PDB file of C-alpha atoms in Angstrom:
ATOM      1  CA  GLY A1127      85.919  98.140 109.957  1.00 82.00           C
ATOM      2  CA  ASP A1128      86.288  99.625 106.526  1.00 86.00           C
ATOM      3  CA  SER A1129      87.207  97.233 103.724  1.00 90.00           C
ATOM      4  CA  VAL A1130      87.471  96.839  99.962  1.00 94.00           C
ATOM      5  CA  THR A1131      86.615  93.716  97.982  1.00 95.00           C
ATOM      6  CA  GLN A1132      87.826  93.220  94.424  1.00 94.00           C
ATOM      7  CA  MET A1133      87.146  90.462  91.968  1.00 88.00           C
ATOM      8  CA  GLU A1134      89.715  87.697  92.000  1.00 82.00           C
ATOM      9  CA  GLY A1135      92.149  87.530  89.137  1.00 84.00           C
ATOM     10  CA  PRO A1136      93.884  86.902  86.964  1.00 94.00           C
ATOM     11  CA  VAL A1137      91.881  88.480  84.199  1.00 96.00           C
ATOM     12  CA  THR A1138      93.117  87.492  80.753  1.00 97.00           C
ATOM     13  CA  LEU A1139      91.912  89.423  77.709  1.00 97.00           C
ATOM     14  CA  SER A1140      92.787  89.900  74.069  1.00 97.00           C
ATOM     15  CA  GLU A1141      93.763  93.327  72.818  1.00 97.00           C
ATOM     16  CA  GLU A1142      90.777  95.632  72.165  1.00 96.00           C
ATOM     17  CA  ALA A1143      88.491  93.649  74.478  1.00 97.00           C
ATOM     18  CA  PHE A1144      86.252  95.381  77.032  1.00 98.00           C
ATOM     19  CA  LEU A1145      87.473  95.372  80.613  1.00 97.00           C
ATOM     20  CA  THR A1146      85.527  95.414  83.869  1.00 97.00           C
ATOM     21  CA  ILE A1147      87.128  94.903  87.261  1.00 97.00           C
ATOM     22  CA  ASN A1148      84.580  94.881  90.057  1.00 97.00           C
ATOM     23  CA  CYS A1149      85.156  96.659  93.337  1.00 97.00           C
ATOM     24  CA  THR A1150      82.793  97.020  96.283  1.00 97.00           C
ATOM     25  CA  TYR A1151      83.441  98.648  99.614  1.00 95.00           C
ATOM     26  CA  THR A1152      82.262  98.770 103.199  1.00 93.00           C
ATOM     27  CA  ALA A1153      82.701 102.026 105.048  1.00 89.00           C
ATOM     28  CA  THR A1154      80.962 104.403 107.372  1.00 83.00           C
ATOM     29  CA  GLY A1155      80.331 107.875 106.112  1.00 81.00           C
ATOM     30  CA  TYR A1156      81.456 108.988 102.690  1.00 84.00           C
ATOM     31  CA  PRO A1157      84.892 107.679 101.801  1.00 90.00           C
ATOM     32  CA  SER A1158      86.950 108.724  98.811  1.00 91.00           C
ATOM     33  CA  LEU A1159      87.595 105.932  96.304  1.00 94.00           C
ATOM     34  CA  PHE A1160      90.640 105.272  94.175  1.00 95.00           C
ATOM     35  CA  TRP A1161      92.071 102.949  91.566  1.00 97.00           C
ATOM     36  CA  TYR A1162      95.826 102.451  91.632  1.00 96.00           C
ATOM     37  CA  VAL A1163      97.846 100.521  89.036  1.00 96.00           C
ATOM     38  CA  GLN A1164     101.101  98.641  89.550  1.00 93.00           C
ATOM     39  CA  TYR A1165     103.148  97.847  86.446  1.00 93.00           C
ATOM     40  CA  PRO A1166     105.668  94.990  86.692  1.00 88.00           C
ATOM     41  CA  GLY A1167     108.618  95.877  88.898  1.00 85.00           C
ATOM     42  CA  GLU A1168     107.245  99.300  89.846  1.00 87.00           C
ATOM     43  CA  GLY A1169     105.418 100.973  92.691  1.00 89.00           C
ATOM     44  CA  LEU A1170     101.751 101.861  92.582  1.00 92.00           C
ATOM     45  CA  GLN A1171     100.511 104.886  90.664  1.00 94.00           C
ATOM     46  CA  LEU A1172      97.192 106.628  91.011  1.00 94.00           C
ATOM     47  CA  LEU A1173      94.999 105.838  88.008  1.00 97.00           C
ATOM     48  CA  LEU A1174      91.817 107.711  88.947  1.00 96.00           C
ATOM     49  CA  LYS A1175      89.739 108.755  91.909  1.00 94.00           C
ATOM     50  CA  ALA A1176      86.273 109.924  92.959  1.00 94.00           C
ATOM     51  CA  THR A1177      85.496 111.766  96.146  1.00 90.00           C
ATOM     52  CA  LYS A1178      81.700 111.816  96.308  1.00 90.00           C
ATOM     53  CA  ALA A1179      78.682 109.841  95.176  1.00 92.00           C
ATOM     54  CA  ASP A1180      78.009 109.818  91.403  1.00 94.00           C
ATOM     55  CA  ASP A1181      81.457 111.257  90.643  1.00 95.00           C
ATOM     56  CA  LYS A1182      83.161 109.613  87.680  1.00 97.00           C
ATOM     57  CA  GLY A1183      86.935 109.342  87.678  1.00 96.00           C
ATOM     58  CA  SER A1184      88.671 108.859  84.348  1.00 97.00           C
ATOM     59  CA  ASN A1185      92.203 108.606  83.016  1.00 96.00           C
ATOM     60  CA  LYS A1186      93.956 106.918  80.060  1.00 95.00           C
ATOM     61  CA  GLY A1187      90.656 105.513  78.789  1.00 97.00           C
ATOM     62  CA  PHE A1188      89.771 103.970  82.171  1.00 98.00           C
ATOM     63  CA  GLU A1189      86.624 105.044  84.016  1.00 98.00           C
ATOM     64  CA  ALA A1190      84.963 104.310  87.341  1.00 98.00           C
ATOM     65  CA  THR A1191      81.795 105.754  88.872  1.00 98.00           C
ATOM     66  CA  TYR A1192      81.238 106.116  92.618  1.00 96.00           C
ATOM     67  CA  ARG A1193      77.911 104.353  93.271  1.00 96.00           C
ATOM     68  CA  LYS A1194      76.787 104.830  96.842  1.00 93.00           C
ATOM     69  CA  GLU A1195      73.571 102.856  96.415  1.00 94.00           C
ATOM     70  CA  THR A1196      75.512  99.728  95.458  1.00 95.00           C
ATOM     71  CA  THR A1197      78.715 100.666  97.365  1.00 95.00           C
ATOM     72  CA  SER A1198      80.691 100.012  94.203  1.00 97.00           C
ATOM     73  CA  PHE A1199      83.473 101.582  92.157  1.00 97.00           C
ATOM     74  CA  HIS A1200      83.941  99.268  89.173  1.00 98.00           C
ATOM     75  CA  LEU A1201      86.814  99.951  86.784  1.00 98.00           C
ATOM     76  CA  GLU A1202      86.073  99.850  83.034  1.00 98.00           C
ATOM     77  CA  LYS A1203      87.920 100.366  79.793  1.00 98.00           C
ATOM     78  CA  GLY A1204      86.392 100.023  76.369  1.00 97.00           C
ATOM     79  CA  SER A1205      89.414  98.652  74.532  1.00 96.00           C
ATOM     80  CA  VAL A1206      92.429  97.325  76.401  1.00 97.00           C
ATOM     81  CA  GLN A1207      95.983  97.311  75.103  1.00 97.00           C
ATOM     82  CA  VAL A1208      98.929  95.035  75.849  1.00 97.00           C
ATOM     83  CA  SER A1209     100.480  97.924  77.773  1.00 96.00           C
ATOM     84  CA  ASP A1210      97.562  97.842  80.238  1.00 97.00           C
ATOM     85  CA  SER A1211      98.848  94.537  81.645  1.00 97.00           C
ATOM     86  CA  ALA A1212      99.382  95.269  85.325  1.00 96.00           C
ATOM     87  CA  VAL A1213      97.907  94.749  88.788  1.00 94.00           C
ATOM     88  CA  TYR A1214      94.959  97.023  89.600  1.00 97.00           C
ATOM     89  CA  PHE A1215      94.081  97.991  93.164  1.00 95.00           C
ATOM     90  CA  CYS A1216      90.854  99.498  94.365  1.00 96.00           C
ATOM     91  CA  ALA A1217      91.272 101.578  97.532  1.00 94.00           C
ATOM     92  CA  LEU A1218      89.279 103.726  99.887  1.00 91.00           C
ATOM     93  CA  SER A1219      90.175 106.522 102.208  1.00 88.00           C
ATOM     94  CA  ALA A1220      87.966 106.942 105.239  1.00 77.00           C
ATOM     95  CA  THR A1221      86.702 110.342 106.243  1.00 67.00           C
ATOM     96  CA  GLN A1222      88.298 110.304 109.675  1.00 67.00           C
ATOM     97  CA  ALA A1223      91.494 112.270 109.986  1.00 62.00           C
ATOM     98  CA  GLY A1224      94.667 110.271 110.419  1.00 63.00           C
ATOM     99  CA  THR A1225      93.620 107.148 108.527  1.00 70.00           C
ATOM    100  CA  ALA A1226      95.563 105.626 105.660  1.00 78.00           C
ATOM    101  CA  LEU A1227      94.373 104.149 102.381  1.00 86.00           C
ATOM    102  CA  ILE A1228      92.797 100.712 102.607  1.00 89.00           C
ATOM    103  CA  PHE A1229      93.509  98.571  99.555  1.00 92.00           C
ATOM    104  CA  GLY A1230      91.708  95.664  97.990  1.00 93.00           C
ATOM    105  CA  LYS A1231      93.713  92.537  97.216  1.00 91.00           C
ATOM    106  CA  GLY A1232      94.537  93.571  93.668  1.00 93.00           C
ATOM    107  CA  THR A1233      93.470  92.114  90.327  1.00 95.00           C
ATOM    108  CA  THR A1234      96.077  91.024  87.814  1.00 95.00           C
ATOM    109  CA  LEU A1235      95.233  91.899  84.213  1.00 97.00           C
ATOM    110  CA  SER A1236      97.043  90.208  81.354  1.00 96.00           C
ATOM    111  CA  VAL A1237      96.371  91.432  77.797  1.00 97.00           C
ATOM    112  CA  SER A1238      97.650  89.498  74.803  1.00 96.00           C
ATOM    113  CA  SER A1239      97.971  90.672  71.206  1.00 93.00           C
TER     114      SER A1239
ATOM    115  CA  ASP B 580     114.526 112.961  89.610  1.00 62.00           C
ATOM    116  CA  THR B 581     112.705 110.124  91.353  1.00 71.00           C
ATOM    117  CA  ALA B 582     109.970 111.503  93.599  1.00 91.00           C
ATOM    118  CA  VAL B 583     110.018 108.714  96.182  1.00 95.00           C
ATOM    119  CA  SER B 584     113.157 106.622  96.248  1.00 95.00           C
ATOM    120  CA  GLN B 585     113.876 103.658  98.434  1.00 95.00           C
ATOM    121  CA  THR B 586     117.002 101.569  98.843  1.00 96.00           C
ATOM    122  CA  PRO B 587     117.924  98.860  98.432  1.00 96.00           C
ATOM    123  CA  LYS B 588     115.718  97.482  95.657  1.00 94.00           C
ATOM    124  CA  TYR B 589     116.548  93.899  96.634  1.00 96.00           C
ATOM    125  CA  LEU B 590     117.594  92.595 100.022  1.00 97.00           C
ATOM    126  CA  VAL B 591     118.478  88.959 100.633  1.00 97.00           C
ATOM    127  CA  THR B 592     119.446  88.014 104.158  1.00 97.00           C
ATOM    128  CA  GLN B 593     119.497  85.221 106.708  1.00 97.00           C
ATOM    129  CA  MET B 594     116.995  84.671 109.499  1.00 97.00           C
ATOM    130  CA  GLY B 595     117.940  86.458 112.683  1.00 97.00           C
ATOM    131  CA  ASN B 596     119.755  89.325 110.981  1.00 97.00           C
ATOM    132  CA  ASP B 597     118.930  93.016 111.396  1.00 97.00           C
ATOM    133  CA  LYS B 598     118.399  95.120 108.292  1.00 97.00           C
ATOM    134  CA  SER B 599     117.254  98.611 107.294  1.00 97.00           C
ATOM    135  CA  ILE B 600     115.405 100.020 104.313  1.00 98.00           C
ATOM    136  CA  LYS B 601     115.733 103.712 103.544  1.00 97.00           C
ATOM    137  CA  CYS B 602     113.201 106.019 101.942  1.00 97.00           C
ATOM    138  CA  GLU B 603     113.445 109.604 100.777  1.00 97.00           C
ATOM    139  CA  GLN B 604     110.928 111.859  99.059  1.00 96.00           C
ATOM    140  CA  ASN B 605     111.749 115.105  97.269  1.00 96.00           C
ATOM    141  CA  LEU B 606     108.159 116.271  96.848  1.00 94.00           C
ATOM    142  CA  GLY B 607     108.025 118.429  99.950  1.00 93.00           C
ATOM    143  CA  HIS B 608     105.275 116.231 101.395  1.00 93.00           C
ATOM    144  CA  ASP B 609     104.433 116.169 105.078  1.00 91.00           C
ATOM    145  CA  THR B 610     103.302 112.552 105.340  1.00 91.00           C
ATOM    146  CA  MET B 611     105.142 109.306 104.661  1.00 93.00           C
ATOM    147  CA  TYR B 612     104.089 105.665 104.898  1.00 93.00           C
ATOM    148  CA  TRP B 613     105.363 102.111 104.893  1.00 95.00           C
ATOM    149  CA  TYR B 614     103.228  99.433 103.267  1.00 94.00           C
ATOM    150  CA  LYS B 615     103.904  95.692 103.115  1.00 94.00           C
ATOM    151  CA  GLN B 616     102.879  93.694 100.034  1.00 92.00           C
ATOM    152  CA  ASP B 617     102.739  89.922 100.483  1.00 91.00           C
ATOM    153  CA  SER B 618     103.239  87.241  97.864  1.00 88.00           C
ATOM    154  CA  LYS B 619      99.558  87.468  96.864  1.00 86.00           C
ATOM    155  CA  LYS B 620      99.956  91.201  96.176  1.00 86.00           C
ATOM    156  CA  PHE B 621      97.914  92.191  99.230  1.00 88.00           C
ATOM    157  CA  LEU B 622      98.957  95.627 100.505  1.00 90.00           C
ATOM    158  CA  LYS B 623      98.733  96.549 104.152  1.00 90.00           C
ATOM    159  CA  ILE B 624      99.639  99.774 105.917  1.00 90.00           C
ATOM    160  CA  MET B 625     102.327  99.417 108.553  1.00 92.00           C
ATOM    161  CA  PHE B 626     103.201 102.934 109.667  1.00 90.00           C
ATOM    162  CA  SER B 627     102.598 106.548 108.827  1.00 90.00           C
ATOM    163  CA  TYR B 628     104.474 109.643 109.906  1.00 90.00           C
ATOM    164  CA  ASN B 629     103.342 113.219 109.590  1.00 88.00           C
ATOM    165  CA  ASN B 630     106.071 115.820 110.014  1.00 86.00           C
ATOM    166  CA  LYS B 631     108.303 113.297 111.808  1.00 83.00           C
ATOM    167  CA  GLU B 632     105.514 112.307 114.181  1.00 87.00           C
ATOM    168  CA  LEU B 633     104.131 108.757 114.217  1.00 87.00           C
ATOM    169  CA  ILE B 634     100.401 108.863 113.506  1.00 84.00           C
ATOM    170  CA  ILE B 635      99.558 105.367 112.306  1.00 81.00           C
ATOM    171  CA  ASN B 636     101.020 102.256 113.849  1.00 81.00           C
ATOM    172  CA  GLU B 637      99.142  99.165 112.765  1.00 81.00           C
ATOM    173  CA  THR B 638      99.489  95.785 114.396  1.00 77.00           C
ATOM    174  CA  VAL B 639     103.086  95.179 113.443  1.00 86.00           C
ATOM    175  CA  PRO B 640     105.639  93.196 115.492  1.00 89.00           C
ATOM    176  CA  ASN B 641     107.851  95.487 117.537  1.00 90.00           C
ATOM    177  CA  ARG B 642     110.823  94.055 115.648  1.00 95.00           C
ATOM    178  CA  PHE B 643     109.845  96.670 113.053  1.00 95.00           C
ATOM    179  CA  SER B 644     110.842 100.185 114.011  1.00 93.00           C
ATOM    180  CA  PRO B 645     110.343 103.185 111.756  1.00 93.00           C
ATOM    181  CA  LYS B 646     112.504 106.253 112.126  1.00 93.00           C
ATOM    182  CA  SER B 647     111.946 109.674 110.597  1.00 93.00           C
ATOM    183  CA  PRO B 648     114.967 111.966 111.009  1.00 92.00           C
ATOM    184  CA  ASP B 649     113.191 114.696 109.030  1.00 92.00           C
ATOM    185  CA  LYS B 650     109.986 114.912 107.048  1.00 90.00           C
ATOM    186  CA  ALA B 651     111.709 113.913 103.802  1.00 94.00           C
ATOM    187  CA  HIS B 652     112.982 110.611 105.172  1.00 95.00           C
ATOM    188  CA  LEU B 653     111.316 107.565 106.671  1.00 95.00           C
ATOM    189  CA  ASN B 654     113.500 104.537 107.300  1.00 96.00           C
ATOM    190  CA  LEU B 655     112.405 101.083 108.380  1.00 96.00           C
ATOM    191  CA  HIS B 656     114.598  98.976 110.625  1.00 96.00           C
ATOM    192  CA  ILE B 657     113.815  95.307 111.156  1.00 96.00           C
ATOM    193  CA  ASN B 658     115.391  93.278 113.965  1.00 96.00           C
ATOM    194  CA  SER B 659     115.716  89.506 114.150  1.00 97.00           C
ATOM    195  CA  LEU B 660     114.341  88.852 110.683  1.00 97.00           C
ATOM    196  CA  GLU B 661     111.958  85.925 110.241  1.00 96.00           C
ATOM    197  CA  LEU B 662     110.931  83.915 107.176  1.00 96.00           C
ATOM    198  CA  GLY B 663     107.486  85.520 107.291  1.00 94.00           C
ATOM    199  CA  ASP B 664     109.001  88.971 106.838  1.00 96.00           C
ATOM    200  CA  SER B 665     109.724  88.124 103.206  1.00 96.00           C
ATOM    201  CA  ALA B 666     107.651  90.553 101.152  1.00 96.00           C
ATOM    202  CA  VAL B 667     107.889  93.709  99.096  1.00 95.00           C
ATOM    203  CA  TYR B 668     107.984  96.840 101.232  1.00 96.00           C
ATOM    204  CA  PHE B 669     106.744 100.079  99.711  1.00 95.00           C
ATOM    205  CA  CYS B 670     107.394 103.565 100.931  1.00 96.00           C
ATOM    206  CA  ALA B 671     104.897 106.259  99.962  1.00 94.00           C
ATOM    207  CA  SER B 672     104.232 109.914 100.620  1.00 93.00           C
ATOM    208  CA  SER B 673     101.366 112.376 100.389  1.00 91.00           C
ATOM    209  CA  GLN B 674     101.048 116.124 100.806  1.00 88.00           C
ATOM    210  CA  VAL B 675      99.138 115.642 104.041  1.00 78.00           C
ATOM    211  CA  ILE B 676      97.157 112.757 105.493  1.00 74.00           C
ATOM    212  CA  GLY B 677      93.568 113.125 104.441  1.00 72.00           C
ATOM    213  CA  PRO B 678      90.734 111.360 102.658  1.00 71.00           C
ATOM    214  CA  ARG B 679      91.380 112.831  99.219  1.00 74.00           C
ATOM    215  CA  GLU B 680      95.140 112.682  99.179  1.00 81.00           C
ATOM    216  CA  LYS B 681      97.009 111.023  96.348  1.00 86.00           C
ATOM    217  CA  LEU B 682      99.830 108.740  97.416  1.00 90.00           C
ATOM    218  CA  PHE B 683     103.141 108.624  95.591  1.00 93.00           C
ATOM    219  CA  PHE B 684     104.889 105.275  95.877  1.00 94.00           C
ATOM    220  CA  GLY B 685     108.485 104.220  95.661  1.00 94.00           C
ATOM    221  CA  SER B 686     109.369 101.248  93.464  1.00 93.00           C
ATOM    222  CA  GLY B 687     109.587  98.842  96.387  1.00 94.00           C
ATOM    223  CA  THR B 688     112.187  96.800  98.257  1.00 96.00           C
ATOM    224  CA  GLN B 689     111.941  93.056  97.782  1.00 96.00           C
ATOM    225  CA  LEU B 690     113.066  91.442 101.016  1.00 97.00           C
ATOM    226  CA  SER B 691     113.890  87.735 100.976  1.00 97.00           C
ATOM    227  CA  VAL B 692     114.676  86.061 104.288  1.00 97.00           C
ATOM    228  CA  LEU B 693     116.388  82.677 103.932  1.00 95.00           C
TER     229      LEU B 693
END
């Protein structure tokens, strides 16, 4: 079945460091891909998405490019801030009607000043 | 106004009890979901309703019963609670169910079964 694999955390960085969180997927057809973020004590929020190959999603300085050839959707940010500390989830949505989002296991990011 | 609100935020109870978690969305969405997040932060879909009709029912013990009185509400009732039910339960909604739809999540209900 469809699945998402994310790099294990936690990821610990200093402020202004470069961030990469790897995400690869397995799916039939052409799924849509998402990054969600969960701040402490809150529900998940959509960070960015891409719906077809070579699309780049971006928001709040974060970017991810839908790479069909490598089945990847890695999250990047050039300069992280303390306020980016959160859990990041990669997710895919299959093309079949009536299916829900499938999430990766989440990667905890901790940024220190 | 909170878009997706769920109550209670915390629920501590004894094994064997029956409890309910309520969820309401004021976004006018057609589709609502329950997700379970375990202690390792792994999120798994439990149920989804579209316009009060059950459309996704993953492999969940039948002690869990969702109920949707109208499309703005999706409640989760759990019978005979077990230790393994301890988790954070998230309600979510989307305009419709589809591959490009953005989900809006509630802030979660942390259930602790003692």
